[in-house]
Tab-separated table of C-alpha atoms in Angstrom:
chain	number	residue	atom	x	y	z
A	1	MET	CA	-36.583	39.863	-19.403
A	2	MET	CA	-33.538	39.428	-17.423
A	3	PHE	CA	-30.707	37.004	-17.922
A	4	GLY	CA	-27.843	35.434	-15.686
A	5	ARG	CA	-26.569	38.090	-13.122
A	6	GLU	CA	-28.517	40.893	-14.228
A	7	PHE	CA	-31.266	38.293	-12.619
A	8	LEU	CA	-29.455	38.065	-9.667
A	9	LYS	CA	-28.968	42.107	-8.888
A	10	ASP	CA	-32.797	41.859	-8.809
A	11	ASN	CA	-33.476	41.658	-5.490
A	12	ARG	CA	-37.158	40.536	-5.720
A	13	VAL	CA	-35.385	36.898	-6.329
A	14	PHE	CA	-34.247	36.364	-3.393
A	15	HIS	CA	-37.618	37.787	-1.309
A	16	GLY	CA	-38.784	34.754	0.230
A	17	THR	CA	-38.115	31.963	2.649
A	18	THR	CA	-36.337	31.616	5.844
A	19	THR	CA	-34.074	28.062	6.356
A	20	VAL	CA	-32.250	27.523	9.434
A	21	GLY	CA	-29.291	24.802	10.330
A	22	LEU	CA	-27.260	24.190	13.117
A	23	VAL	CA	-25.143	21.442	14.469
A	24	PHE	CA	-25.426	20.058	17.730
A	25	LYS	CA	-23.778	17.476	19.939
A	26	GLY	CA	-23.985	14.331	17.446
A	27	GLY	CA	-26.115	15.452	14.984
A	28	VAL	CA	-27.724	18.571	12.885
A	29	VAL	CA	-31.082	20.367	13.072
A	30	ILE	CA	-32.316	21.844	9.739
A	31	ALA	CA	-35.707	23.535	9.595
A	32	ALA	CA	-37.396	25.504	6.789
A	33	ASP	CA	-41.065	27.680	6.396
A	34	LYS	CA	-43.521	26.466	4.336
A	35	ARG	CA	-44.167	29.479	2.281
A	36	ALA	CA	-43.443	30.315	-1.107
A	37	SER	CA	-43.832	33.660	-2.591
A	38	ALA	CA	-44.114	35.281	-6.058
A	39	GLY	CA	-43.911	38.714	-5.788
A	40	SER	CA	-46.362	40.055	-3.410
A	41	ILE	CA	-48.957	36.953	-3.464
A	42	ILE	CA	-48.112	33.793	-1.604
A	43	ALA	CA	-47.948	30.812	-3.946
A	44	SER	CA	-47.934	28.059	-1.736
A	45	LYS	CA	-48.442	27.777	1.929
A	46	ARG	CA	-47.301	23.994	2.410
A	47	ALA	CA	-44.213	24.163	0.103
A	48	VAL	CA	-41.723	21.606	0.956
A	49	LYS	CA	-38.372	23.253	1.659
A	50	ILE	CA	-36.369	20.165	3.415
A	51	HIS	CA	-35.158	17.502	1.045
A	52	LYS	CA	-33.915	14.131	2.279
A	53	ILE	CA	-30.748	13.078	-0.349
A	54	THR	CA	-29.618	9.903	1.971
A	55	ASP	CA	-30.401	8.426	5.140
A	56	TYR	CA	-27.791	10.910	6.896
A	57	ILE	CA	-27.643	13.619	4.825
A	58	ALA	CA	-30.501	16.388	3.695
A	59	MET	CA	-30.583	19.932	2.724
A	60	THR	CA	-32.900	23.059	2.613
A	61	ILE	CA	-33.587	25.190	-0.423
A	62	SER	CA	-34.379	28.595	-0.708
A	63	GLY	CA	-34.619	30.845	-4.111
A	64	ALA	CA	-36.091	29.856	-7.442
A	65	VAL	CA	-38.013	26.842	-6.767
A	66	ALA	CA	-37.396	25.048	-10.084
A	67	ASP	CA	-33.877	25.420	-9.867
A	68	ALA	CA	-33.343	24.027	-6.587
A	69	GLN	CA	-35.957	20.857	-6.873
A	70	VAL	CA	-34.165	19.621	-10.322
A	71	LEU	CA	-30.555	20.130	-8.385
A	72	VAL	CA	-31.936	18.072	-5.185
A	73	ARG	CA	-33.171	15.342	-8.013
A	74	TRP	CA	-30.221	15.332	-9.483
A	75	LEU	CA	-27.851	15.233	-6.193
A	76	ARG	CA	-30.143	12.399	-4.787
A	77	THR	CA	-29.199	10.388	-7.912
A	78	ARG	CA	-25.931	10.788	-7.518
A	79	ALA	CA	-25.665	10.108	-4.032
A	80	GLN	CA	-27.405	6.605	-4.867
A	81	VAL	CA	-24.893	5.993	-7.687
A	82	PHE	CA	-22.087	6.787	-5.395
A	83	ARG	CA	-23.737	4.529	-2.247
A	84	LEU	CA	-23.577	1.724	-4.925
A	85	ASN	CA	-20.310	2.120	-6.456
A	86	VAL	CA	-18.539	3.215	-3.453
A	87	GLU	CA	-20.438	0.782	-1.260
A	88	ARG	CA	-19.879	3.739	1.502
A	89	GLU	CA	-22.213	6.555	2.599
A	90	PRO	CA	-21.016	9.690	0.816
A	91	THR	CA	-19.575	12.542	3.537
A	92	VAL	CA	-21.607	15.886	3.605
A	93	ILE	CA	-18.424	17.628	1.801
A	94	GLU	CA	-18.417	14.674	-1.234
A	95	LEU	CA	-22.146	15.659	-1.804
A	96	VAL	CA	-21.616	19.512	-1.468
A	97	SER	CA	-18.658	19.645	-3.749
A	98	LEU	CA	-20.625	17.585	-6.358
A	99	LEU	CA	-23.167	20.739	-6.318
A	100	SER	CA	-20.758	22.869	-5.978
A	101	ASN	CA	-19.216	22.068	-9.062
A	102	VAL	CA	-22.437	22.195	-11.024
A	103	MET	CA	-23.522	25.257	-9.510
A	104	HIS	CA	-20.432	27.364	-10.218
A	105	SER	CA	-20.005	25.846	-13.745
A	106	TYR	CA	-23.550	27.223	-14.704
A	107	PHE	CA	-22.647	30.423	-12.791
A	108	LYS	CA	-19.692	30.915	-14.757
A	109	ARG	CA	-21.608	30.637	-18.123
A	110	LEU	CA	-24.020	33.154	-16.803
A	111	ILE	CA	-26.863	30.848	-16.377
A	112	PRO	CA	-26.950	30.377	-12.804
A	113	PHE	CA	-28.973	28.537	-10.620
A	114	ILE	CA	-30.565	30.622	-8.407
A	115	THR	CA	-30.986	29.139	-4.826
A	116	HIS	CA	-28.727	29.015	-2.017
A	117	PHE	CA	-28.799	25.536	-0.329
A	118	ILE	CA	-28.179	24.401	3.358
A	119	VAL	CA	-26.425	20.903	3.307
A	120	GLY	CA	-26.610	18.883	6.925
A	121	GLY	CA	-25.816	15.568	7.997
A	122	VAL	CA	-23.734	13.477	9.700
A	123	ASP	CA	-20.735	11.299	8.589
A	124	ILE	CA	-17.625	9.610	9.169
A	125	SER	CA	-16.151	12.807	10.661
A	126	GLY	CA	-19.545	14.073	12.513
A	127	PRO	CA	-22.195	16.464	12.173
A	128	HIS	CA	-21.699	19.005	9.173
A	129	ILE	CA	-23.746	21.807	8.025
A	130	VAL	CA	-22.671	23.699	5.251
A	131	PHE	CA	-23.571	26.405	3.177
A	132	LEU	CA	-23.701	26.614	-0.272
A	133	ASP	CA	-24.536	30.098	-2.422
A	134	HIS	CA	-25.514	30.346	-6.429
A	135	ALA	CA	-22.127	30.983	-7.566
A	136	GLY	CA	-21.113	27.297	-6.159
A	137	SER	CA	-19.356	28.921	-3.089
A	138	MET	CA	-19.224	26.624	-0.169
A	139	GLN	CA	-18.566	27.469	3.554
A	140	GLU	CA	-19.115	25.107	6.513
A	141	GLU	CA	-20.712	26.632	9.231
A	142	LYS	CA	-21.686	25.950	13.009
A	143	PHE	CA	-24.835	27.652	12.502
A	144	ILE	CA	-26.304	29.399	9.451
A	145	ALA	CA	-29.511	30.874	7.886
A	146	THR	CA	-30.572	31.373	4.658
A	147	GLY	CA	-33.535	33.517	2.577
A	148	SER	CA	-34.997	36.868	3.155
A	149	GLY	CA	-35.719	35.827	6.934
A	150	SER	CA	-31.834	34.978	7.558
A	151	PRO	CA	-31.252	38.440	9.302
A	152	MET	CA	-33.593	38.272	12.219
A	153	ALA	CA	-33.171	34.474	12.245
A	154	LEU	CA	-29.426	34.847	12.588
A	155	GLY	CA	-29.458	37.206	15.213
A	156	VAL	CA	-31.507	34.858	17.159
A	157	LEU	CA	-28.815	31.820	16.433
A	158	GLU	CA	-25.853	34.568	17.448
A	159	ASP	CA	-27.264	34.793	20.593
A	160	GLY	CA	-28.429	31.404	21.300
A	161	PHE	CA	-25.725	29.078	19.881
A	162	LYS	CA	-22.991	27.505	21.872
A	163	GLU	CA	-21.046	24.477	21.348
A	164	ASP	CA	-22.270	21.131	21.722
A	165	LEU	CA	-26.130	21.917	22.324
A	166	THR	CA	-28.224	19.055	23.244
A	167	ARG	CA	-30.669	17.707	20.805
A	168	ASP	CA	-33.477	19.764	22.483
A	169	GLU	CA	-31.825	22.645	23.279
A	170	ALA	CA	-30.864	22.918	19.322
A	171	ILE	CA	-34.398	22.393	18.353
A	172	ARG	CA	-35.524	24.827	20.377
A	173	LEU	CA	-33.108	27.465	19.595
A	174	THR	CA	-33.680	26.661	15.648
A	175	LEU	CA	-37.789	27.243	16.337
A	176	THR	CA	-37.014	30.195	18.413
A	177	ALA	CA	-34.895	31.429	15.365
A	178	LEU	CA	-37.123	30.496	12.581
A	179	ARG	CA	-40.226	31.778	14.350
A	180	SER	CA	-38.738	35.147	14.984
A	181	ALA	CA	-38.038	35.232	11.183
A	182	ILE	CA	-41.672	34.373	10.342
A	183	LEU	CA	-42.548	37.217	13.106
A	184	ARG	CA	-41.001	39.831	11.196
A	185	ASP	CA	-40.407	38.607	7.620
A	186	VAL	CA	-43.570	39.296	5.240
A	187	PHE	CA	-41.983	36.524	2.889
A	188	SER	CA	-42.122	33.805	5.520
A	189	GLY	CA	-44.670	31.983	7.707
A	190	ASP	CA	-47.319	28.937	7.232
A	191	GLY	CA	-45.575	26.788	9.702
A	192	ILE	CA	-42.647	24.962	9.958
A	193	ASP	CA	-40.758	21.838	8.537
A	194	LEU	CA	-38.000	20.538	11.110
A	195	ALA	CA	-35.634	17.731	10.923
A	196	VAL	CA	-32.912	16.282	12.707
A	197	ILE	CA	-30.242	14.285	11.735
A	198	THR	CA	-28.123	12.209	13.804
A	199	ARG	CA	-26.232	9.004	13.440
A	200	LYS	CA	-27.981	6.290	15.192
A	201	ALA	CA	-31.628	7.552	14.185
A	202	GLY	CA	-30.833	8.591	10.860
A	203	PHE	CA	-32.838	11.633	8.901
A	204	LYS	CA	-36.297	12.132	11.208
A	205	LYS	CA	-38.940	14.574	10.269
A	206	LEU	CA	-40.459	16.096	13.130
A	207	THR	CA	-44.270	15.836	13.443
A	208	PRO	CA	-46.279	19.254	13.367
A	209	LYS	CA	-47.588	17.917	17.035
A	210	GLU	CA	-43.424	17.552	17.880
A	211	ILE	CA	-42.655	20.614	16.706
A	212	ASP	CA	-45.983	22.297	19.080
A	213	LYS	CA	-44.514	20.376	21.963
A	214	TYR	CA	-40.844	21.844	21.706
A	215	ILE	CA	-42.595	25.450	20.455
A	216	LYS	CA	-44.609	25.729	23.658
A	217	MET	CA	-41.173	25.088	25.647
A	218	SER	CA	-39.252	27.745	23.513
A	219	SER	CA	-39.125	31.532	25.075
A	220	LEU	CA	-41.277	32.968	22.102
A	221	GLU	CA	-44.644	32.792	23.049
A	222	VAL	CA	-46.261	34.711	20.384
A	223	SER	CA	-48.633	32.540	17.756
A	224	THR	CA	-47.452	32.341	14.273
B	1	MET	CA	-8.741	-9.017	-51.318
B	2	PHE	CA	-11.953	-10.960	-50.377
B	3	LEU	CA	-11.009	-14.690	-50.953
B	4	PRO	CA	-14.218	-16.656	-51.417
B	5	PRO	CA	-15.273	-18.736	-48.210
B	6	GLU	CA	-13.795	-21.790	-49.287
B	7	ARG	CA	-10.625	-20.574	-49.701
B	8	ALA	CA	-10.779	-18.440	-46.434
B	9	PRO	CA	-12.642	-20.800	-44.013
B	10	GLY	CA	-11.555	-18.642	-41.002
B	11	ALA	CA	-12.181	-14.958	-42.320
B	12	TYR	CA	-15.897	-14.639	-41.436
B	13	ASP	CA	-14.913	-14.277	-37.493
B	14	ARG	CA	-12.561	-11.791	-37.658
B	15	THR	CA	-14.882	-8.658	-36.783
B	16	PRO	CA	-18.416	-8.973	-35.322
B	17	VAL	CA	-19.597	-7.114	-38.542
B	18	MET	CA	-19.900	-9.975	-41.236
B	19	TYR	CA	-21.894	-12.806	-40.998
B	20	ASP	CA	-20.882	-16.505	-42.319
B	21	PRO	CA	-22.351	-18.260	-44.953
B	22	ARG	CA	-24.580	-19.939	-42.634
B	23	GLY	CA	-26.169	-16.613	-41.415
B	24	ARG	CA	-24.403	-16.627	-37.939
B	25	ILE	CA	-22.118	-14.123	-36.329
B	26	LEU	CA	-19.135	-16.037	-35.228
B	27	GLN	CA	-17.444	-13.213	-32.817
B	28	ILE	CA	-21.389	-13.449	-30.840
B	29	LEU	CA	-20.869	-17.006	-30.525
B	30	TYR	CA	-17.358	-16.643	-29.234
B	31	ALA	CA	-18.170	-14.343	-26.854
B	32	ARG	CA	-21.126	-16.649	-25.653
B	33	ARG	CA	-18.130	-19.393	-25.353
B	34	ALA	CA	-16.255	-16.826	-23.062
B	35	VAL	CA	-19.527	-16.249	-20.841
B	36	ALA	CA	-20.086	-20.439	-20.582
B	37	GLN	CA	-16.703	-20.474	-18.806
B	38	GLY	CA	-17.634	-17.955	-15.943
B	39	THR	CA	-18.580	-18.982	-12.817
B	40	PRO	CA	-22.097	-20.084	-12.720
B	41	SER	CA	-25.181	-17.380	-11.707
B	42	CYS	CA	-28.540	-18.092	-11.223
B	43	GLY	CA	-31.893	-16.043	-10.926
B	44	ILE	CA	-35.386	-17.437	-10.065
B	45	ILE	CA	-38.711	-15.387	-9.643
B	46	PHE	CA	-40.817	-16.509	-6.728
B	47	LYS	CA	-44.383	-15.648	-5.147
B	48	ASP	CA	-43.460	-11.823	-4.365
B	49	GLY	CA	-40.342	-11.222	-5.461
B	50	VAL	CA	-36.413	-12.195	-7.334
B	51	VAL	CA	-33.528	-14.072	-5.832
B	52	LEU	CA	-30.204	-14.226	-7.742
B	53	ALA	CA	-27.409	-16.174	-6.570
B	54	GLY	CA	-23.710	-16.454	-7.586
B	55	LYS	CA	-20.270	-18.059	-6.700
B	56	ARG	CA	-17.801	-15.543	-5.916
B	57	LYS	CA	-14.245	-15.884	-6.224
B	58	MET	CA	-12.456	-16.495	-3.047
B	59	SER	CA	-8.744	-17.234	-1.803
B	60	VAL	CA	-6.916	-16.622	1.218
B	61	LEU	CA	-5.057	-13.784	-0.608
B	62	LEU	CA	-8.476	-12.011	-1.838
B	63	MET	CA	-10.653	-9.248	-0.438
B	64	PRO	CA	-14.074	-10.591	-0.923
B	65	ASN	CA	-15.522	-9.994	-4.151
B	66	ARG	CA	-18.768	-9.200	-5.612
B	67	LYS	CA	-20.907	-11.582	-7.556
B	68	VAL	CA	-24.587	-10.086	-7.236
B	69	PHE	CA	-24.659	-6.151	-7.162
B	70	GLN	CA	-27.212	-4.007	-6.502
B	71	ILE	CA	-28.472	-1.233	-9.347
B	72	ASP	CA	-31.025	0.805	-7.730
B	73	GLU	CA	-32.828	0.027	-4.474
B	74	ASN	CA	-35.279	-2.435	-6.058
B	75	ILE	CA	-33.016	-3.662	-8.845
B	76	ILE	CA	-30.376	-6.375	-8.718
B	77	ALA	CA	-28.024	-7.882	-10.978
B	78	THR	CA	-25.611	-10.727	-11.449
B	79	PHE	CA	-23.371	-11.636	-14.521
B	80	ALA	CA	-20.985	-14.375	-15.627
B	81	GLY	CA	-17.855	-14.247	-17.714
B	82	TYR	CA	-15.497	-11.691	-18.478
B	83	SER	CA	-15.569	-9.466	-15.003
B	84	SER	CA	-14.598	-6.079	-16.340
B	85	ASP	CA	-17.005	-6.193	-19.116
B	86	GLY	CA	-19.561	-7.049	-16.464
B	87	MET	CA	-18.627	-4.262	-13.977
B	88	PHE	CA	-18.944	-1.798	-16.717
B	89	LEU	CA	-22.098	-2.889	-17.597
B	90	ILE	CA	-23.226	-2.889	-13.908
B	91	GLU	CA	-21.888	0.798	-13.287
B	92	ASN	CA	-24.132	1.820	-16.940
B	93	ALA	CA	-26.681	0.227	-15.506
B	94	ARG	CA	-26.485	2.090	-12.163
B	95	ASP	CA	-26.393	5.651	-13.669
B	96	TYR	CA	-29.155	4.780	-16.057
B	97	ALA	CA	-31.799	3.566	-13.337
B	98	ALA	CA	-30.456	6.975	-11.476
B	99	SER	CA	-31.324	8.957	-14.385
B	100	LEU	CA	-34.816	7.160	-14.732
B	101	ARG	CA	-34.821	8.441	-11.224
B	102	PHE	CA	-34.330	11.627	-11.926
B	103	VAL	CA	-36.072	11.941	-15.299
B	104	TYR	CA	-39.382	10.306	-14.767
B	105	GLY	CA	-39.188	10.718	-10.420
B	106	SER	CA	-39.950	7.309	-10.183
B	107	GLU	CA	-39.794	5.653	-7.354
B	108	LYS	CA	-39.029	2.326	-8.560
B	109	PRO	CA	-37.369	2.261	-11.952
B	110	ASP	CA	-38.634	-0.087	-14.774
B	111	ILE	CA	-36.787	-3.233	-14.760
B	112	TYR	CA	-37.388	-4.145	-18.450
B	113	VAL	CA	-36.218	-0.653	-19.602
B	114	VAL	CA	-32.699	-1.131	-17.696
B	115	ALA	CA	-32.590	-4.577	-18.865
B	116	ARG	CA	-33.082	-3.058	-22.230
B	117	TYR	CA	-30.459	-0.330	-21.596
B	118	ILE	CA	-27.966	-3.112	-21.016
B	119	SER	CA	-28.697	-5.094	-23.612
B	120	SER	CA	-28.256	-2.314	-26.332
B	121	ILE	CA	-24.920	-1.496	-24.937
B	122	MET	CA	-23.849	-4.917	-25.491
B	123	HIS	CA	-26.031	-4.725	-29.320
B	124	GLN	CA	-23.546	-1.460	-30.029
B	125	ALA	CA	-20.649	-3.660	-29.548
B	126	THR	CA	-21.712	-6.305	-32.202
B	127	LEU	CA	-22.247	-3.315	-34.759
B	128	TYR	CA	-18.668	-2.211	-35.427
B	129	ALA	CA	-15.942	-3.629	-36.756
B	130	GLY	CA	-13.195	-2.011	-34.047
B	131	LEU	CA	-15.267	-3.413	-31.402
B	132	ARG	CA	-15.421	-7.004	-29.583
B	133	PRO	CA	-18.941	-8.289	-28.378
B	134	LEU	CA	-18.659	-8.086	-24.612
B	135	GLY	CA	-17.771	-11.194	-22.813
B	136	VAL	CA	-20.777	-11.408	-20.222
B	137	SER	CA	-24.271	-12.388	-19.962
B	138	VAL	CA	-26.405	-10.296	-17.189
B	139	ILE	CA	-29.283	-11.399	-15.194
B	140	LEU	CA	-31.014	-8.344	-13.720
B	141	GLY	CA	-33.862	-8.943	-11.305
B	142	GLY	CA	-36.040	-6.960	-9.179
B	143	LYS	CA	-39.592	-5.687	-8.492
B	144	ASP	CA	-41.415	-2.804	-9.956
B	145	LEU	CA	-44.979	-1.453	-10.678
B	146	SER	CA	-45.580	-4.627	-12.597
B	147	GLY	CA	-44.286	-7.112	-10.132
B	148	PRO	CA	-40.842	-9.067	-9.857
B	149	ARG	CA	-39.017	-9.433	-12.800
B	150	LEU	CA	-36.255	-11.189	-14.330
B	151	PHE	CA	-34.010	-10.405	-17.255
B	152	PHE	CA	-31.663	-12.167	-19.135
B	153	SER	CA	-29.218	-10.272	-21.409
B	154	ASP	CA	-26.474	-11.795	-23.558
B	155	PRO	CA	-23.509	-10.949	-25.545
B	156	GLY	CA	-25.703	-10.405	-29.040
B	157	GLY	CA	-27.838	-7.818	-27.496
B	158	SER	CA	-31.160	-9.457	-27.025
B	159	THR	CA	-33.425	-9.415	-23.617
B	160	VAL	CA	-35.454	-12.392	-22.553
B	161	ALA	CA	-37.687	-12.108	-19.976
B	162	TRP	CA	-37.293	-15.414	-17.645
B	163	ARG	CA	-39.061	-17.257	-14.956
B	164	ALA	CA	-35.486	-18.632	-14.041
B	165	GLY	CA	-32.535	-19.662	-15.329
B	166	VAL	CA	-28.612	-19.986	-15.093
B	167	ILE	CA	-25.927	-18.324	-16.835
B	168	GLY	CA	-22.092	-19.603	-16.695
B	169	LEU	CA	-20.512	-22.693	-16.626
B	170	ASN	CA	-22.422	-25.529	-17.400
B	171	ALA	CA	-25.425	-23.471	-16.923
B	172	LYS	CA	-27.583	-25.957	-19.272
B	173	LEU	CA	-27.052	-28.653	-16.065
B	174	GLY	CA	-28.352	-26.025	-13.947
B	175	GLU	CA	-31.421	-25.390	-15.683
B	176	LYS	CA	-32.165	-28.762	-16.243
B	177	PHE	CA	-33.149	-28.840	-12.312
B	178	LEU	CA	-35.097	-25.678	-12.629
B	179	GLU	CA	-36.559	-27.148	-15.243
B	180	GLU	CA	-38.207	-29.951	-13.289
B	181	ILE	CA	-39.076	-27.311	-10.918
B	182	PHE	CA	-40.877	-25.066	-12.934
B	183	LYS	CA	-42.613	-27.981	-14.679
B	184	LEU	CA	-44.660	-28.642	-11.565
B	185	ASN	CA	-44.814	-24.871	-9.977
B	186	SER	CA	-45.761	-21.553	-11.456
B	187	PRO	CA	-43.732	-18.762	-9.739
B	188	ASP	CA	-46.963	-17.978	-7.254
B	189	GLN	CA	-46.505	-21.449	-5.765
B	190	ILE	CA	-42.713	-21.007	-4.880
B	191	SER	CA	-41.922	-19.327	-1.320
B	192	PHE	CA	-38.534	-17.134	-0.687
B	193	GLU	CA	-37.054	-20.139	1.032
B	194	ASP	CA	-37.636	-21.991	-1.577
B	195	ALA	CA	-36.332	-19.819	-4.304
B	196	VAL	CA	-32.968	-19.767	-2.237
B	197	LYS	CA	-32.619	-23.375	-1.870
B	198	TYR	CA	-33.013	-24.105	-5.537
B	199	ALA	CA	-30.892	-21.217	-6.540
B	200	ILE	CA	-28.124	-22.428	-4.751
B	201	THR	CA	-28.772	-25.855	-5.366
B	202	ALA	CA	-28.991	-24.679	-9.433
B	203	ILE	CA	-25.269	-22.934	-9.333
B	204	SER	CA	-23.903	-25.873	-7.109
B	205	ILE	CA	-25.222	-28.414	-10.129
B	206	ALA	CA	-23.300	-26.302	-12.394
B	207	LEU	CA	-20.176	-25.994	-10.871
B	208	GLY	CA	-20.228	-29.848	-9.920
B	209	TYR	CA	-20.000	-29.121	-6.221
B	210	VAL	CA	-21.587	-27.396	-3.380
B	211	PRO	CA	-19.400	-23.905	-2.850
B	212	THR	CA	-18.977	-23.303	1.071
B	213	PRO	CA	-21.302	-20.731	2.576
B	214	THR	CA	-19.161	-17.292	2.426
B	215	GLU	CA	-18.940	-18.457	-1.731
B	216	ILE	CA	-22.329	-18.029	-2.467
B	217	GLU	CA	-23.258	-14.609	-2.829
B	218	ILE	CA	-27.281	-14.088	-2.545
B	219	GLY	CA	-28.986	-11.013	-3.331
B	220	TYR	CA	-33.248	-11.053	-3.114
B	221	VAL	CA	-35.967	-8.591	-3.708
B	222	ARG	CA	-38.390	-9.376	-1.276
B	223	GLY	CA	-42.148	-7.833	-1.162
B	224	GLU	CA	-41.790	-4.059	-0.566
B	225	GLU	CA	-38.452	-4.554	1.106
B	226	PRO	CA	-35.480	-2.489	-0.562
B	227	ALA	CA	-33.091	-5.308	-2.107
B	228	SER	CA	-30.379	-7.114	0.289
B	229	ILE	CA	-27.138	-8.738	-0.730
B	230	THR	CA	-25.977	-11.087	1.672
B	231	THR	CA	-23.754	-14.700	1.378
B	232	ALA	CA	-25.276	-17.949	2.362
B	233	ASP	CA	-23.556	-18.203	5.707
B	234	THR	CA	-26.257	-15.736	7.647
B	235	ALA	CA	-28.657	-16.993	10.140
B	236	GLU	CA	-31.527	-16.497	7.789
B	237	ILE	CA	-29.903	-18.551	4.690
B	238	LYS	CA	-27.742	-21.140	6.748
B	239	ASP	CA	-30.422	-23.493	7.214
B	240	LEU	CA	-31.564	-23.344	3.505
B	241	TYR	CA	-27.778	-23.686	2.482
B	242	GLY	CA	-28.074	-27.227	4.467
B	243	GLU	CA	-31.323	-28.290	2.852
B	244	SER	CA	-30.013	-27.473	-0.955
B	245	LYS	CA	-27.072	-29.593	0.221
B	246	SER	CA	-29.171	-32.412	0.118
B	247	LEU	CA	-31.156	-31.578	-2.710
B	248	PHE	CA	-27.963	-31.535	-4.735
B	249	GLU	CA	-26.987	-34.733	-3.711
B	250	GLU	CA	-30.770	-35.846	-4.577
B	251	TRP	CA	-30.291	-34.744	-7.654
B	252	LYS	CA	-26.735	-36.287	-8.167
B	253	SER	CA	-28.024	-39.625	-7.213
B	254	LYS	CA	-31.080	-39.261	-9.820
B	255	ILE	CA	-29.181	-38.041	-12.561
B	256	SER	CA	-26.488	-41.207	-12.088
B	257	ALA	CA	-29.499	-43.392	-12.246
B	258	THR	CA	-30.869	-42.266	-15.247
B	259	GLU	CA	-27.346	-42.186	-16.813
B	260	GLU	CA	-26.793	-45.766	-15.938
B	261	LYS	CA	-30.324	-46.990	-17.099
B	262	GLU	CA	-29.739	-44.923	-20.745
B	263	GLU	CA	-26.202	-46.931	-20.454
B	264	SER	CA	-27.629	-50.187	-19.984
B	265	GLU	CA	-30.347	-49.859	-22.694
B	266	GLY	CA	-27.657	-49.106	-24.998
B	267	GLU	CA	-25.651	-52.226	-24.354
B	268	GLU	CA	-29.022	-54.378	-25.383
């Protein structure tokens, strides 16, 4: 039996998942694979790793599923109460701070939430992607990947990312990054979920058909 | 120390933890009296939803204040009485409804459960000598898995399921009008448009005049839509406001006619 930080030292814990998030001109793209692994078996082929928090903010989860799901559910309720009491949409940083405070306090008490998040959304000051780790540290990024496939995905993003991508370019780059990870990481796969958040349309999850269309456009022709 | 009631007639209203010899809790009666001075609000169940209406405070020096509040996606509320007490309950209700989502994952939190929670806070304040009963009544309404629902919570801590009702100043006068309506119709026979009309008329009757459209705040939960809160000057409600104005005049002349009749009968 492992407790607290000891649990974190065990690198099996972070074996699983690739999630990607990036900022483009006027919005953000977040994406994740659908494989949930437990040790060496695939626990689920249809895991949901993209979660809507408000109409304009969503997050991807990686790590311990139970921890992540509880935090997502909790954050959603806090965002709702915020919206009702303050009478405006919360900003991305406000929600991430809320989450960070909880995760950090549990980290300090040695019962951390074993999860990494990418929180993405559009608020008054524009599009934001924030990375949040199990200790509660938050870092705003232009592009980021988490999970066991993140080294492969980050390599692609590092190469392909530039400021002010268009929506289509951003989706294609995200898919290329995610598919590179899926092709080389054993613990990622079984399909892709992708969501785009813009100020006008809010949170929009792409249908599998739309994703296929973009995959055909992207440079990688190998099927997943 | 303790004098018999004949020698200390006012002593039973010092705290809410003591009954008077007639079995009443005077502090709660006083709290209801505070509610009866608040600006009126009204709630009505109609065919596939709930309408709440209230008169909000307006002046050139004030930013628009709220009278109808959203508690959750499917729940709205309004109160009459001390607004500080009211806001305290509203914020608690929002937290509680959100926690129902967190705990049960419910898409539409149960409205009776939230109403009971509001009432239980009010009830707590009647059980301790150091506390004062809250000086508000709350109407909580919306749609949940059981359909349209409307609940009334009073300072004593009771919850009553309503078809329709008025709280605040001259609530009885407004309810008299609603009684006439619900004598003839069940909620299933009342359309959204009718409900808005009746709600505006009921608070106008309670006030004794028809407030301006911007003064009337209307919240509704209709069909499967999430709750929305607007004022009576929006395109959808403007015409209904005009109609309720004539309903108000109609009712006023009807009332004065019956009063005159009673008076003349008294003279004979």
